[in-house]
Amino acid sequence: MSNRAELMDRARQSIVDADEMKAMSVIDEARAAGFDLVELLRLGFGKGNTQIGDAFEQGILSLPELLYSSEVMKSVTERVMDSIEGTIEKKGRILLATVEGDAHDIGKNIVASTLRANGFEVIDLGREVPASEIIRKAEEYQVDIIGTSALLTTTLPEQRKLEQLLRELGLREKYITMVGGAPCTIRWTRRIGADSYSEDAIDAVRQANLLMEKKNQNKGSR
Ligand code: B1M
């Protein structure tokens, strides 16, 4: 019989080791033992996800290692989310995309997995997505939040383009906007009129929680 703390640690380690087989067997064991899979995702696998992001930033982890680990995190998140589909109430629906002209999606994928692991429904449009397409999909899926990632100083203006287009279409008040990516700053966020900036995936969850709380309070007071 597996002990909870030991399973959590094995989940974390499976992401650090980018070991998909090990990760899947931890999910099977946790399910058989009746553990909460969302908690396993958040406090076990999620911890590994944060650890690999930090290790890359500190130069301890190489880029291919980061890629392999984030792919395992993606599979694990999908597997857990599929198995609990419909059993938990989602905190909100978030659309994520890397902006047009930008092929960097490793960080955005980590943000997507972390948000999913923390109870958000995420519609991930992938990378190099034009602002018009982001808005079209936001309308189609009736999302609460639109989040964009930009990794190049040359593609950062796409985040401003999204804000402008939303305003032109009279949709700016309908959506909460979140921005992120290495060259993005709080100053830039204020300058373009986006609602929120997050430094990393954990911060993105914190911001999304706050923004949804605020949205629900406003709904309640109307
Ligand atoms: Co590119 N690249 N790259 N690259 N690349 C950078 C970004 C660069 C800093 C390298 C350098 O010069 N030192 C530089 C940008 C310089 C600049 O503009 N200031 C650069 C360049 C110049 C380029 C090319 C132009 C190179 C060329 O072809 N001449 C080219 C552009 C291609 C294009 O986009 N059209 C290019 C290409 C590539 C690859 C395709 C080879 C590859 C991307 C593969 C992929 O993503 N699928 C790549 C990579 C891997 C990098 C580096 C090495 C790593 C980026 C990364 O994944 N970081 C990068 C240098 C570096 O950072 N050491 C570099 C790890 C990731 C976890 O962090 O993405 O910051 P990050 O995400 C974080 C936070 O930012 C935040 O949370 C994440 C998790 O903690 N976050 C959000 C991100 N999005 C968020 C959204 C949110 C909230 C938080 O809310 C919505």
PDB file of C-alpha atoms and ligand atoms in Angstrom:
ATOM      1  CA  MET A   1       0.000   0.000   0.000  1.00  0.00           C
ATOM      2  CA  SER A   2       1.435   3.355  -1.017  1.00  0.00           C
ATOM      3  CA  ASN A   3       1.839   6.111   1.484  1.00  0.00           C
ATOM      4  CA  ARG A   4       0.543   9.517   0.414  1.00  0.00           C
ATOM      5  CA  ALA A   5       3.746  11.492   1.006  1.00  0.00           C
ATOM      6  CA  GLU A   6       5.823   8.884  -0.782  1.00  0.00           C
ATOM      7  CA  LEU A   7       3.471   8.905  -3.813  1.00  0.00           C
ATOM      8  CA  MET A   8       3.571  12.720  -3.957  1.00  0.00           C
ATOM      9  CA  ASP A   9       7.341  12.616  -3.971  1.00  0.00           C
ATOM     10  CA  ARG A  10       7.470   9.928  -6.651  1.00  0.00           C
ATOM     11  CA  ALA A  11       5.099  12.061  -8.758  1.00  0.00           C
ATOM     12  CA  ARG A  12       7.399  15.080  -8.367  1.00  0.00           C
ATOM     13  CA  GLN A  13      10.473  13.001  -9.192  1.00  0.00           C
ATOM     14  CA  SER A  14       8.864  11.476 -12.312  1.00  0.00           C
ATOM     15  CA  ILE A  15       8.570  14.986 -13.797  1.00  0.00           C
ATOM     16  CA  VAL A  16      12.142  15.891 -12.835  1.00  0.00           C
ATOM     17  CA  ASP A  17      13.325  12.609 -14.448  1.00  0.00           C
ATOM     18  CA  ALA A  18      10.972  13.077 -17.441  1.00  0.00           C
ATOM     19  CA  ASP A  19       9.895   9.476 -16.879  1.00  0.00           C
ATOM     20  CA  GLU A  20       6.432   9.079 -18.390  1.00  0.00           C
ATOM     21  CA  MET A  21       6.054   5.391 -17.482  1.00  0.00           C
ATOM     22  CA  LYS A  22       6.861   6.105 -13.866  1.00  0.00           C
ATOM     23  CA  ALA A  23       4.444   9.061 -13.877  1.00  0.00           C
ATOM     24  CA  MET A  24       1.573   6.982 -15.281  1.00  0.00           C
ATOM     25  CA  SER A  25       2.146   4.186 -12.786  1.00  0.00           C
ATOM     26  CA  VAL A  26       2.032   6.736  -9.926  1.00  0.00           C
ATOM     27  CA  ILE A  27      -1.386   7.869 -11.236  1.00  0.00           C
ATOM     28  CA  ASP A  28      -2.599   4.230 -11.359  1.00  0.00           C
ATOM     29  CA  GLU A  29      -1.370   3.555  -7.823  1.00  0.00           C
ATOM     30  CA  ALA A  30      -2.923   6.755  -6.497  1.00  0.00           C
ATOM     31  CA  ARG A  31      -6.253   5.921  -8.099  1.00  0.00           C
ATOM     32  CA  ALA A  32      -6.182   2.360  -6.719  1.00  0.00           C
ATOM     33  CA  ALA A  33      -5.410   3.734  -3.245  1.00  0.00           C
ATOM     34  CA  GLY A  34      -8.306   6.212  -3.516  1.00  0.00           C
ATOM     35  CA  PHE A  35      -6.158   9.344  -3.392  1.00  0.00           C
ATOM     36  CA  ASP A  36      -7.374  12.666  -4.756  1.00  0.00           C
ATOM     37  CA  LEU A  37      -5.847  12.880  -8.250  1.00  0.00           C
ATOM     38  CA  VAL A  38      -6.156  16.674  -8.465  1.00  0.00           C
ATOM     39  CA  GLU A  39      -4.164  16.963  -5.262  1.00  0.00           C
ATOM     40  CA  LEU A  40      -1.600  14.568  -6.718  1.00  0.00           C
ATOM     41  CA  LEU A  41      -1.400  16.738  -9.833  1.00  0.00           C
ATOM     42  CA  ARG A  42      -1.058  19.958  -7.885  1.00  0.00           C
ATOM     43  CA  LEU A  43       1.163  18.948  -4.987  1.00  0.00           C
ATOM     44  CA  GLY A  44       3.068  16.059  -6.557  1.00  0.00           C
ATOM     45  CA  PHE A  45       3.525  16.490 -10.322  1.00  0.00           C
ATOM     46  CA  GLY A  46       3.029  20.269 -10.023  1.00  0.00           C
ATOM     47  CA  LYS A  47       5.940  20.538  -7.623  1.00  0.00           C
ATOM     48  CA  GLY A  48       8.149  18.773 -10.177  1.00  0.00           C
ATOM     49  CA  ASN A  49       6.918  21.185 -12.846  1.00  0.00           C
ATOM     50  CA  THR A  50       7.955  24.182 -10.742  1.00  0.00           C
ATOM     51  CA  GLN A  51      11.267  22.523  -9.924  1.00  0.00           C
ATOM     52  CA  ILE A  52      12.213  22.034 -13.595  1.00  0.00           C
ATOM     53  CA  GLY A  53      11.292  25.650 -14.461  1.00  0.00           C
ATOM     54  CA  ASP A  54      13.466  26.929 -11.615  1.00  0.00           C
ATOM     55  CA  ALA A  55      16.335  24.575 -12.511  1.00  0.00           C
ATOM     56  CA  PHE A  56      16.326  25.788 -16.141  1.00  0.00           C
ATOM     57  CA  GLU A  57      16.370  29.402 -15.009  1.00  0.00           C
ATOM     58  CA  GLN A  58      19.348  28.670 -12.756  1.00  0.00           C
ATOM     59  CA  GLY A  59      21.173  26.939 -15.618  1.00  0.00           C
ATOM     60  CA  ILE A  60      21.061  23.537 -13.863  1.00  0.00           C
ATOM     61  CA  LEU A  61      18.766  21.949 -16.450  1.00  0.00           C
ATOM     62  CA  SER A  62      19.442  21.892 -20.194  1.00  0.00           C
ATOM     63  CA  LEU A  63      16.838  22.880 -22.767  1.00  0.00           C
ATOM     64  CA  PRO A  64      16.153  19.302 -24.030  1.00  0.00           C
ATOM     65  CA  GLU A  65      15.713  18.157 -20.409  1.00  0.00           C
ATOM     66  CA  LEU A  66      13.219  20.969 -19.819  1.00  0.00           C
ATOM     67  CA  LEU A  67      11.353  20.007 -22.999  1.00  0.00           C
ATOM     68  CA  TYR A  68      11.115  16.302 -22.087  1.00  0.00           C
ATOM     69  CA  SER A  69       9.915  17.070 -18.574  1.00  0.00           C
ATOM     70  CA  SER A  70       7.286  19.556 -19.744  1.00  0.00           C
ATOM     71  CA  GLU A  71       5.986  16.995 -22.272  1.00  0.00           C
ATOM     72  CA  VAL A  72       5.563  14.443 -19.450  1.00  0.00           C
ATOM     73  CA  MET A  73       3.765  17.084 -17.362  1.00  0.00           C
ATOM     74  CA  LYS A  74       1.433  17.726 -20.301  1.00  0.00           C
ATOM     75  CA  SER A  75       0.575  13.995 -20.670  1.00  0.00           C
ATOM     76  CA  VAL A  76       0.076  13.583 -16.932  1.00  0.00           C
ATOM     77  CA  THR A  77      -2.245  16.615 -16.769  1.00  0.00           C
ATOM     78  CA  GLU A  78      -4.300  15.333 -19.716  1.00  0.00           C
ATOM     79  CA  ARG A  79      -4.601  11.860 -18.166  1.00  0.00           C
ATOM     80  CA  VAL A  80      -5.715  13.170 -14.765  1.00  0.00           C
ATOM     81  CA  MET A  81      -8.097  15.737 -16.292  1.00  0.00           C
ATOM     82  CA  ASP A  82      -9.670  13.078 -18.568  1.00  0.00           C
ATOM     83  CA  SER A  83     -10.237  10.740 -15.648  1.00  0.00           C
ATOM     84  CA  ILE A  84     -11.939  13.367 -13.482  1.00  0.00           C
ATOM     85  CA  GLU A  85     -13.841  15.123 -16.293  1.00  0.00           C
ATOM     86  CA  GLY A  86     -17.163  16.408 -15.035  1.00  0.00           C
ATOM     87  CA  THR A  87     -16.485  15.589 -11.377  1.00  0.00           C
ATOM     88  CA  ILE A  88     -15.025  18.930 -10.306  1.00  0.00           C
ATOM     89  CA  GLU A  89     -16.247  22.424 -10.846  1.00  0.00           C
ATOM     90  CA  LYS A  90     -13.838  24.462 -12.960  1.00  0.00           C
ATOM     91  CA  LYS A  91     -12.655  27.789 -11.542  1.00  0.00           C
ATOM     92  CA  GLY A  92     -12.809  29.490 -14.926  1.00  0.00           C
ATOM     93  CA  ARG A  93     -12.086  29.057 -18.633  1.00  0.00           C
ATOM     94  CA  ILE A  94      -8.798  30.432 -19.942  1.00  0.00           C
ATOM     95  CA  LEU A  95      -7.631  30.724 -23.516  1.00  0.00           C
ATOM     96  CA  LEU A  96      -3.855  30.619 -23.942  1.00  0.00           C
ATOM     97  CA  ALA A  97      -1.720  31.339 -26.990  1.00  0.00           C
ATOM     98  CA  THR A  98       1.758  32.383 -27.986  1.00  0.00           C
ATOM     99  CA  VAL A  99       1.388  35.478 -30.159  1.00  0.00           C
ATOM    100  CA  GLU A 100       1.780  35.752 -33.934  1.00  0.00           C
ATOM    101  CA  GLY A 101       5.360  35.422 -35.205  1.00  0.00           C
ATOM    102  CA  ASP A 102       6.541  33.759 -32.006  1.00  0.00           C
ATOM    103  CA  ALA A 103       7.418  30.043 -31.989  1.00  0.00           C
ATOM    104  CA  HIS A 104       8.342  29.808 -28.285  1.00  0.00           C
ATOM    105  CA  ASP A 105       5.837  27.639 -26.448  1.00  0.00           C
ATOM    106  CA  ILE A 106       7.705  25.781 -23.692  1.00  0.00           C
ATOM    107  CA  GLY A 107       6.858  28.374 -21.030  1.00  0.00           C
ATOM    108  CA  LYS A 108       3.269  28.731 -22.254  1.00  0.00           C
ATOM    109  CA  ASN A 109       2.854  24.927 -22.055  1.00  0.00           C
ATOM    110  CA  ILE A 110       4.122  24.938 -18.466  1.00  0.00           C
ATOM    111  CA  VAL A 111       1.664  27.733 -17.645  1.00  0.00           C
ATOM    112  CA  ALA A 112      -1.151  25.705 -19.299  1.00  0.00           C
ATOM    113  CA  SER A 113      -0.357  22.505 -17.328  1.00  0.00           C
ATOM    114  CA  THR A 114      -0.051  24.430 -14.067  1.00  0.00           C
ATOM    115  CA  LEU A 115      -3.374  26.233 -14.578  1.00  0.00           C
ATOM    116  CA  ARG A 116      -5.077  22.927 -15.444  1.00  0.00           C
ATOM    117  CA  ALA A 117      -3.564  21.259 -12.402  1.00  0.00           C
ATOM    118  CA  ASN A 118      -5.049  24.061 -10.306  1.00  0.00           C
ATOM    119  CA  GLY A 119      -8.611  23.652 -11.517  1.00  0.00           C
ATOM    120  CA  PHE A 120      -8.848  25.908 -14.581  1.00  0.00           C
ATOM    121  CA  GLU A 121     -10.172  24.802 -17.940  1.00  0.00           C
ATOM    122  CA  VAL A 122      -7.538  25.753 -20.518  1.00  0.00           C
ATOM    123  CA  ILE A 123      -8.045  26.109 -24.250  1.00  0.00           C
ATOM    124  CA  ASP A 124      -4.553  26.148 -25.685  1.00  0.00           C
ATOM    125  CA  LEU A 125      -4.333  27.552 -29.219  1.00  0.00           C
ATOM    126  CA  GLY A 126      -0.622  26.798 -29.531  1.00  0.00           C
ATOM    127  CA  ARG A 127       1.934  29.194 -30.961  1.00  0.00           C
ATOM    128  CA  GLU A 128       2.190  31.877 -33.670  1.00  0.00           C
ATOM    129  CA  VAL A 129      -1.474  32.752 -33.253  1.00  0.00           C
ATOM    130  CA  PRO A 130      -2.723  36.060 -34.775  1.00  0.00           C
ATOM    131  CA  ALA A 131      -4.674  38.414 -32.466  1.00  0.00           C
ATOM    132  CA  SER A 132      -7.772  38.131 -34.669  1.00  0.00           C
ATOM    133  CA  GLU A 133      -7.748  34.327 -34.315  1.00  0.00           C
ATOM    134  CA  ILE A 134      -7.306  34.594 -30.529  1.00  0.00           C
ATOM    135  CA  ILE A 135     -10.409  36.802 -30.336  1.00  0.00           C
ATOM    136  CA  ARG A 136     -12.390  34.553 -32.680  1.00  0.00           C
ATOM    137  CA  LYS A 137     -11.665  31.549 -30.449  1.00  0.00           C
ATOM    138  CA  ALA A 138     -12.359  33.521 -27.255  1.00  0.00           C
ATOM    139  CA  GLU A 139     -15.805  34.312 -28.657  1.00  0.00           C
ATOM    140  CA  GLU A 140     -16.342  30.721 -29.780  1.00  0.00           C
ATOM    141  CA  TYR A 141     -15.455  29.244 -26.381  1.00  0.00           C
ATOM    142  CA  GLN A 142     -16.855  32.153 -24.316  1.00  0.00           C
ATOM    143  CA  VAL A 143     -13.753  32.211 -22.119  1.00  0.00           C
ATOM    144  CA  ASP A 144     -13.274  34.274 -18.970  1.00  0.00           C
ATOM    145  CA  ILE A 145      -9.597  35.055 -19.484  1.00  0.00           C
ATOM    146  CA  ILE A 146      -7.390  35.522 -22.559  1.00  0.00           C
ATOM    147  CA  GLY A 147      -3.712  34.854 -21.795  1.00  0.00           C
ATOM    148  CA  THR A 148      -0.890  35.547 -24.218  1.00  0.00           C
ATOM    149  CA  SER A 149       2.760  34.660 -24.117  1.00  0.00           C
ATOM    150  CA  ALA A 150       5.531  36.499 -26.008  1.00  0.00           C
ATOM    151  CA  LEU A 151       9.234  35.631 -25.815  1.00  0.00           C
ATOM    152  CA  LEU A 152      10.712  38.046 -28.335  1.00  0.00           C
ATOM    153  CA  THR A 153      11.006  41.808 -28.057  1.00  0.00           C
ATOM    154  CA  THR A 154       9.812  41.869 -31.693  1.00  0.00           C
ATOM    155  CA  THR A 155       6.594  39.960 -30.915  1.00  0.00           C
ATOM    156  CA  LEU A 156       5.757  41.738 -27.650  1.00  0.00           C
ATOM    157  CA  PRO A 157       3.744  44.396 -29.607  1.00  0.00           C
ATOM    158  CA  GLU A 158       1.311  41.609 -30.546  1.00  0.00           C
ATOM    159  CA  GLN A 159       0.031  41.740 -26.965  1.00  0.00           C
ATOM    160  CA  ARG A 160      -0.747  45.435 -27.465  1.00  0.00           C
ATOM    161  CA  LYS A 161      -2.383  44.624 -30.806  1.00  0.00           C
ATOM    162  CA  LEU A 162      -4.731  42.216 -29.015  1.00  0.00           C
ATOM    163  CA  GLU A 163      -5.746  44.930 -26.530  1.00  0.00           C
ATOM    164  CA  GLN A 164      -6.359  47.395 -29.372  1.00  0.00           C
ATOM    165  CA  LEU A 165      -8.368  44.911 -31.411  1.00  0.00           C
ATOM    166  CA  LEU A 166     -10.508  43.996 -28.399  1.00  0.00           C
ATOM    167  CA  ARG A 167     -11.235  47.683 -27.869  1.00  0.00           C
ATOM    168  CA  GLU A 168     -12.030  48.263 -31.559  1.00  0.00           C
ATOM    169  CA  LEU A 169     -14.474  45.356 -31.504  1.00  0.00           C
ATOM    170  CA  GLY A 170     -16.131  46.622 -28.309  1.00  0.00           C
ATOM    171  CA  LEU A 171     -15.074  43.431 -26.514  1.00  0.00           C
ATOM    172  CA  ARG A 172     -12.460  44.769 -24.104  1.00  0.00           C
ATOM    173  CA  GLU A 173     -14.762  44.766 -21.066  1.00  0.00           C
ATOM    174  CA  LYS A 174     -15.951  41.250 -21.814  1.00  0.00           C
ATOM    175  CA  TYR A 175     -12.586  39.574 -21.242  1.00  0.00           C
ATOM    176  CA  ILE A 176      -9.884  39.616 -18.608  1.00  0.00           C
ATOM    177  CA  THR A 177      -6.441  39.720 -20.233  1.00  0.00           C
ATOM    178  CA  MET A 178      -3.260  38.191 -18.839  1.00  0.00           C
ATOM    179  CA  VAL A 179       0.195  38.601 -20.329  1.00  0.00           C
ATOM    180  CA  GLY A 180       3.524  36.894 -19.745  1.00  0.00           C
ATOM    181  CA  GLY A 181       6.836  35.862 -21.272  1.00  0.00           C
ATOM    182  CA  ALA A 182      10.454  36.788 -20.591  1.00  0.00           C
ATOM    183  CA  PRO A 183      10.513  40.321 -22.086  1.00  0.00           C
ATOM    184  CA  CYS A 184       7.122  41.203 -20.597  1.00  0.00           C
ATOM    185  CA  THR A 185       7.030  43.429 -17.491  1.00  0.00           C
ATOM    186  CA  ILE A 186       4.466  45.040 -15.190  1.00  0.00           C
ATOM    187  CA  ARG A 187       5.299  48.365 -16.831  1.00  0.00           C
ATOM    188  CA  TRP A 188       4.535  46.938 -20.279  1.00  0.00           C
ATOM    189  CA  THR A 189       1.286  45.419 -18.955  1.00  0.00           C
ATOM    190  CA  ARG A 190       0.139  48.825 -17.670  1.00  0.00           C
ATOM    191  CA  ARG A 191       1.240  50.569 -20.825  1.00  0.00           C
ATOM    192  CA  ILE A 192      -0.857  48.377 -23.114  1.00  0.00           C
ATOM    193  CA  GLY A 193      -3.811  48.218 -20.698  1.00  0.00           C
ATOM    194  CA  ALA A 194      -3.768  44.468 -20.004  1.00  0.00           C
ATOM    195  CA  ASP A 195      -5.331  43.326 -16.726  1.00  0.00           C
ATOM    196  CA  SER A 196      -2.539  41.225 -15.305  1.00  0.00           C
ATOM    197  CA  TYR A 197       1.092  40.234 -15.597  1.00  0.00           C
ATOM    198  CA  SER A 198       2.611  37.036 -14.230  1.00  0.00           C
ATOM    199  CA  GLU A 199       6.247  36.252 -13.875  1.00  0.00           C
ATOM    200  CA  ASP A 200       5.937  32.472 -13.949  1.00  0.00           C
ATOM    201  CA  ALA A 201       3.430  29.620 -13.929  1.00  0.00           C
ATOM    202  CA  ILE A 202       2.746  29.704 -10.182  1.00  0.00           C
ATOM    203  CA  ASP A 203       2.209  33.445 -10.356  1.00  0.00           C
ATOM    204  CA  ALA A 204      -0.171  32.886 -13.300  1.00  0.00           C
ATOM    205  CA  VAL A 205      -2.311  30.608 -11.094  1.00  0.00           C
ATOM    206  CA  ARG A 206      -2.273  33.185  -8.298  1.00  0.00           C
ATOM    207  CA  GLN A 207      -3.298  35.954 -10.709  1.00  0.00           C
ATOM    208  CA  ALA A 208      -5.996  33.824 -12.374  1.00  0.00           C
ATOM    209  CA  ASN A 209      -7.495  32.985  -8.960  1.00  0.00           C
ATOM    210  CA  LEU A 210      -7.581  36.672  -7.986  1.00  0.00           C
ATOM    211  CA  LEU A 211      -9.021  37.769 -11.316  1.00  0.00           C
ATOM    212  CA  MET A 212     -11.782  35.150 -11.211  1.00  0.00           C
ATOM    213  CA  GLU A 213     -12.623  36.055  -7.611  1.00  0.00           C
ATOM    214  CA  LYS A 214     -12.954  39.688  -8.677  1.00  0.00           C
ATOM    215  CA  LYS A 215     -15.067  38.753 -11.693  1.00  0.00           C
ATOM    216  CA  ASN A 216     -17.404  36.616  -9.566  1.00  0.00           C
ATOM    217  CA  GLN A 217     -17.711  39.381  -6.931  1.00  0.00           C
ATOM    218  CA  ASN A 218     -18.639  41.906  -9.623  1.00  0.00           C
ATOM    219  CA  LYS A 219     -21.226  39.471 -11.009  1.00  0.00           C
ATOM    220  CA  GLY A 220     -22.671  39.000  -7.524  1.00  0.00           C
ATOM    221  CA  SER A 221     -22.913  42.723  -6.799  1.00  0.00           C
ATOM    222  CA  ARG A 222     -24.796  43.474 -10.042  1.00  0.00           C
TER     223      ARG A 222
HETATM  224 CO1  B1M B   1      14.541  31.531 -28.952  1.00  0.00          CO
HETATM  225  N1  B1M B   1      15.091  33.274 -28.241  1.00  0.00           N
HETATM  226  N2  B1M B   1      14.615  32.256 -30.768  1.00  0.00           N
HETATM  227  N3  B1M B   1      14.186  29.715 -29.518  1.00  0.00           N
HETATM  228  N4  B1M B   1      14.935  30.992 -27.200  1.00  0.00           N
HETATM  229  C1  B1M B   1      15.174  33.396 -26.785  1.00  0.00           C
HETATM  230  C2  B1M B   1      13.838  33.844 -26.198  1.00  0.00           C
HETATM  231  C3  B1M B   1      16.336  34.478 -26.618  1.00  0.00           C
HETATM  232  C4  B1M B   1      16.257  35.271 -25.310  1.00  0.00           C
HETATM  233  C5  B1M B   1      17.705  33.776 -26.793  1.00  0.00           C
HETATM  234  C6  B1M B   1      18.867  34.756 -26.700  1.00  0.00           C
HETATM  235  O1  B1M B   1      19.140  35.444 -27.586  1.00  0.00           O
HETATM  236  N5  B1M B   1      19.526  34.760 -25.548  1.00  0.00           N
HETATM  237  C7  B1M B   1      16.107  35.339 -27.883  1.00  0.00           C
HETATM  238  C8  B1M B   1      15.147  36.508 -27.746  1.00  0.00           C
HETATM  239  C9  B1M B   1      15.832  37.851 -27.703  1.00  0.00           C
HETATM  240  C10 B1M B   1      14.832  38.927 -27.600  1.00  0.00           C
HETATM  241  O2  B1M B   1      13.959  39.087 -28.393  1.00  0.00           O
HETATM  242  N6  B1M B   1      15.002  39.732 -26.586  1.00  0.00           N
HETATM  243  C11 B1M B   1      15.620  34.301 -28.875  1.00  0.00           C
HETATM  244  C12 B1M B   1      15.704  34.428 -30.284  1.00  0.00           C
HETATM  245  C13 B1M B   1      16.395  35.677 -30.803  1.00  0.00           C
HETATM  246  C14 B1M B   1      15.177  33.463 -31.172  1.00  0.00           C
HETATM  247  C15 B1M B   1      15.213  33.472 -32.703  1.00  0.00           C
HETATM  248  C16 B1M B   1      14.913  34.826 -33.362  1.00  0.00           C
HETATM  249  C17 B1M B   1      16.591  32.933 -33.104  1.00  0.00           C
HETATM  250  C18 B1M B   1      16.851  32.943 -34.595  1.00  0.00           C
HETATM  251  O3  B1M B   1      16.259  32.198 -35.328  1.00  0.00           O
HETATM  252  N7  B1M B   1      17.719  33.846 -34.988  1.00  0.00           N
HETATM  253  C19 B1M B   1      14.144  32.417 -33.076  1.00  0.00           C
HETATM  254  C20 B1M B   1      12.755  33.034 -33.246  1.00  0.00           C
HETATM  255  C21 B1M B   1      11.749  32.035 -33.753  1.00  0.00           C
HETATM  256  C22 B1M B   1      10.352  32.587 -33.654  1.00  0.00           C
HETATM  257  O4  B1M B   1       9.815  32.656 -32.589  1.00  0.00           O
HETATM  258  N8  B1M B   1       9.804  33.025 -34.786  1.00  0.00           N
HETATM  259  C23 B1M B   1      14.188  31.551 -31.854  1.00  0.00           C
HETATM  260  C24 B1M B   1      13.863  30.200 -31.887  1.00  0.00           C
HETATM  261  C25 B1M B   1      13.908  29.347 -30.801  1.00  0.00           C
HETATM  262  C26 B1M B   1      13.655  27.833 -30.872  1.00  0.00           C
HETATM  263  C27 B1M B   1      12.562  27.457 -31.887  1.00  0.00           C
HETATM  264  C28 B1M B   1      14.949  27.174 -31.285  1.00  0.00           C
HETATM  265  C29 B1M B   1      13.364  27.488 -29.374  1.00  0.00           C
HETATM  266  C30 B1M B   1      11.856  27.490 -29.030  1.00  0.00           C
HETATM  267  C31 B1M B   1      11.273  26.095 -28.947  1.00  0.00           C
HETATM  268  C32 B1M B   1       9.899  26.116 -28.352  1.00  0.00           C
HETATM  269  O5  B1M B   1       9.550  26.937 -27.533  1.00  0.00           O
HETATM  270  N9  B1M B   1       9.108  25.157 -28.792  1.00  0.00           N
HETATM  271  C33 B1M B   1      14.006  28.669 -28.662  1.00  0.00           C
HETATM  272  C34 B1M B   1      14.328  28.660 -27.279  1.00  0.00           C
HETATM  273  C35 B1M B   1      14.087  27.365 -26.561  1.00  0.00           C
HETATM  274  C36 B1M B   1      14.832  29.793 -26.599  1.00  0.00           C
HETATM  275  C37 B1M B   1      15.370  29.884 -25.147  1.00  0.00           C
HETATM  276  C38 B1M B   1      16.725  29.184 -25.144  1.00  0.00           C
HETATM  277  C39 B1M B   1      14.506  29.297 -24.066  1.00  0.00           C
HETATM  278  C40 B1M B   1      13.054  29.805 -23.988  1.00  0.00           C
HETATM  279  C41 B1M B   1      12.320  28.926 -22.990  1.00  0.00           C
HETATM  280  O6  B1M B   1      11.668  27.969 -23.359  1.00  0.00           O
HETATM  281  N10 B1M B   1      12.487  29.236 -21.684  1.00  0.00           N
HETATM  282  C42 B1M B   1      15.492  31.455 -24.940  1.00  0.00           C
HETATM  283  C43 B1M B   1      16.719  31.883 -24.139  1.00  0.00           C
HETATM  284  C44 B1M B   1      16.535  31.619 -22.666  1.00  0.00           C
HETATM  285  O7  B1M B   1      15.503  31.893 -22.082  1.00  0.00           O
HETATM  286  N11 B1M B   1      17.583  31.085 -22.072  1.00  0.00           N
HETATM  287  C45 B1M B   1      15.333  31.984 -26.319  1.00  0.00           C
HETATM  288  C46 B1M B   1      11.986  28.388 -20.574  1.00  0.00           C
HETATM  289  C47 B1M B   1      10.545  28.742 -20.218  1.00  0.00           C
HETATM  290  C48 B1M B   1      10.081  27.851 -19.054  1.00  0.00           C
HETATM  291  O8  B1M B   1      10.547  30.085 -19.774  1.00  0.00           O
HETATM  292  O9  B1M B   1       9.330  30.888 -21.840  1.00  0.00           O
HETATM  293  O10 B1M B   1      10.174  32.542 -20.090  1.00  0.00           O
HETATM  294  P1  B1M B   1       9.631  31.200 -20.426  1.00  0.00           P
HETATM  295  O11 B1M B   1       8.209  31.039 -19.645  1.00  0.00           O
HETATM  296  C49 B1M B   1       8.058  31.298 -18.263  1.00  0.00           C
HETATM  297  C50 B1M B   1       7.682  32.761 -17.948  1.00  0.00           C
HETATM  298  O12 B1M B   1       8.110  33.689 -18.905  1.00  0.00           O
HETATM  299  C51 B1M B   1       6.213  32.735 -17.750  1.00  0.00           C
HETATM  300  O13 B1M B   1       5.981  31.452 -17.201  1.00  0.00           O
HETATM  301  C52 B1M B   1       6.841  30.504 -17.849  1.00  0.00           C
HETATM  302  C53 B1M B   1       7.109  29.377 -16.893  1.00  0.00           C
HETATM  303  O14 B1M B   1       7.748  29.809 -15.738  1.00  0.00           O
HETATM  304  N12 B1M B   1       5.303  32.905 -18.887  1.00  0.00           N
HETATM  305  C54 B1M B   1       4.020  33.297 -18.692  1.00  0.00           C
HETATM  306  C55 B1M B   1       5.470  32.650 -20.192  1.00  0.00           C
HETATM  307  N13 B1M B   1       4.326  32.876 -20.850  1.00  0.00           N
HETATM  308  C56 B1M B   1       3.413  33.278 -19.957  1.00  0.00           C
HETATM  309  C57 B1M B   1       2.064  33.636 -20.102  1.00  0.00           C
HETATM  310  C58 B1M B   1       1.365  34.027 -18.960  1.00  0.00           C
HETATM  311  C59 B1M B   1       1.976  34.039 -17.720  1.00  0.00           C
HETATM  312  C60 B1M B   1       3.301  33.676 -17.557  1.00  0.00           C
HETATM  313  O15 B1M B   1       0.075  34.408 -18.977  1.00  0.00           O
HETATM  314  C61 B1M B   1      -0.675  34.276 -20.145  1.00  0.00           C
END
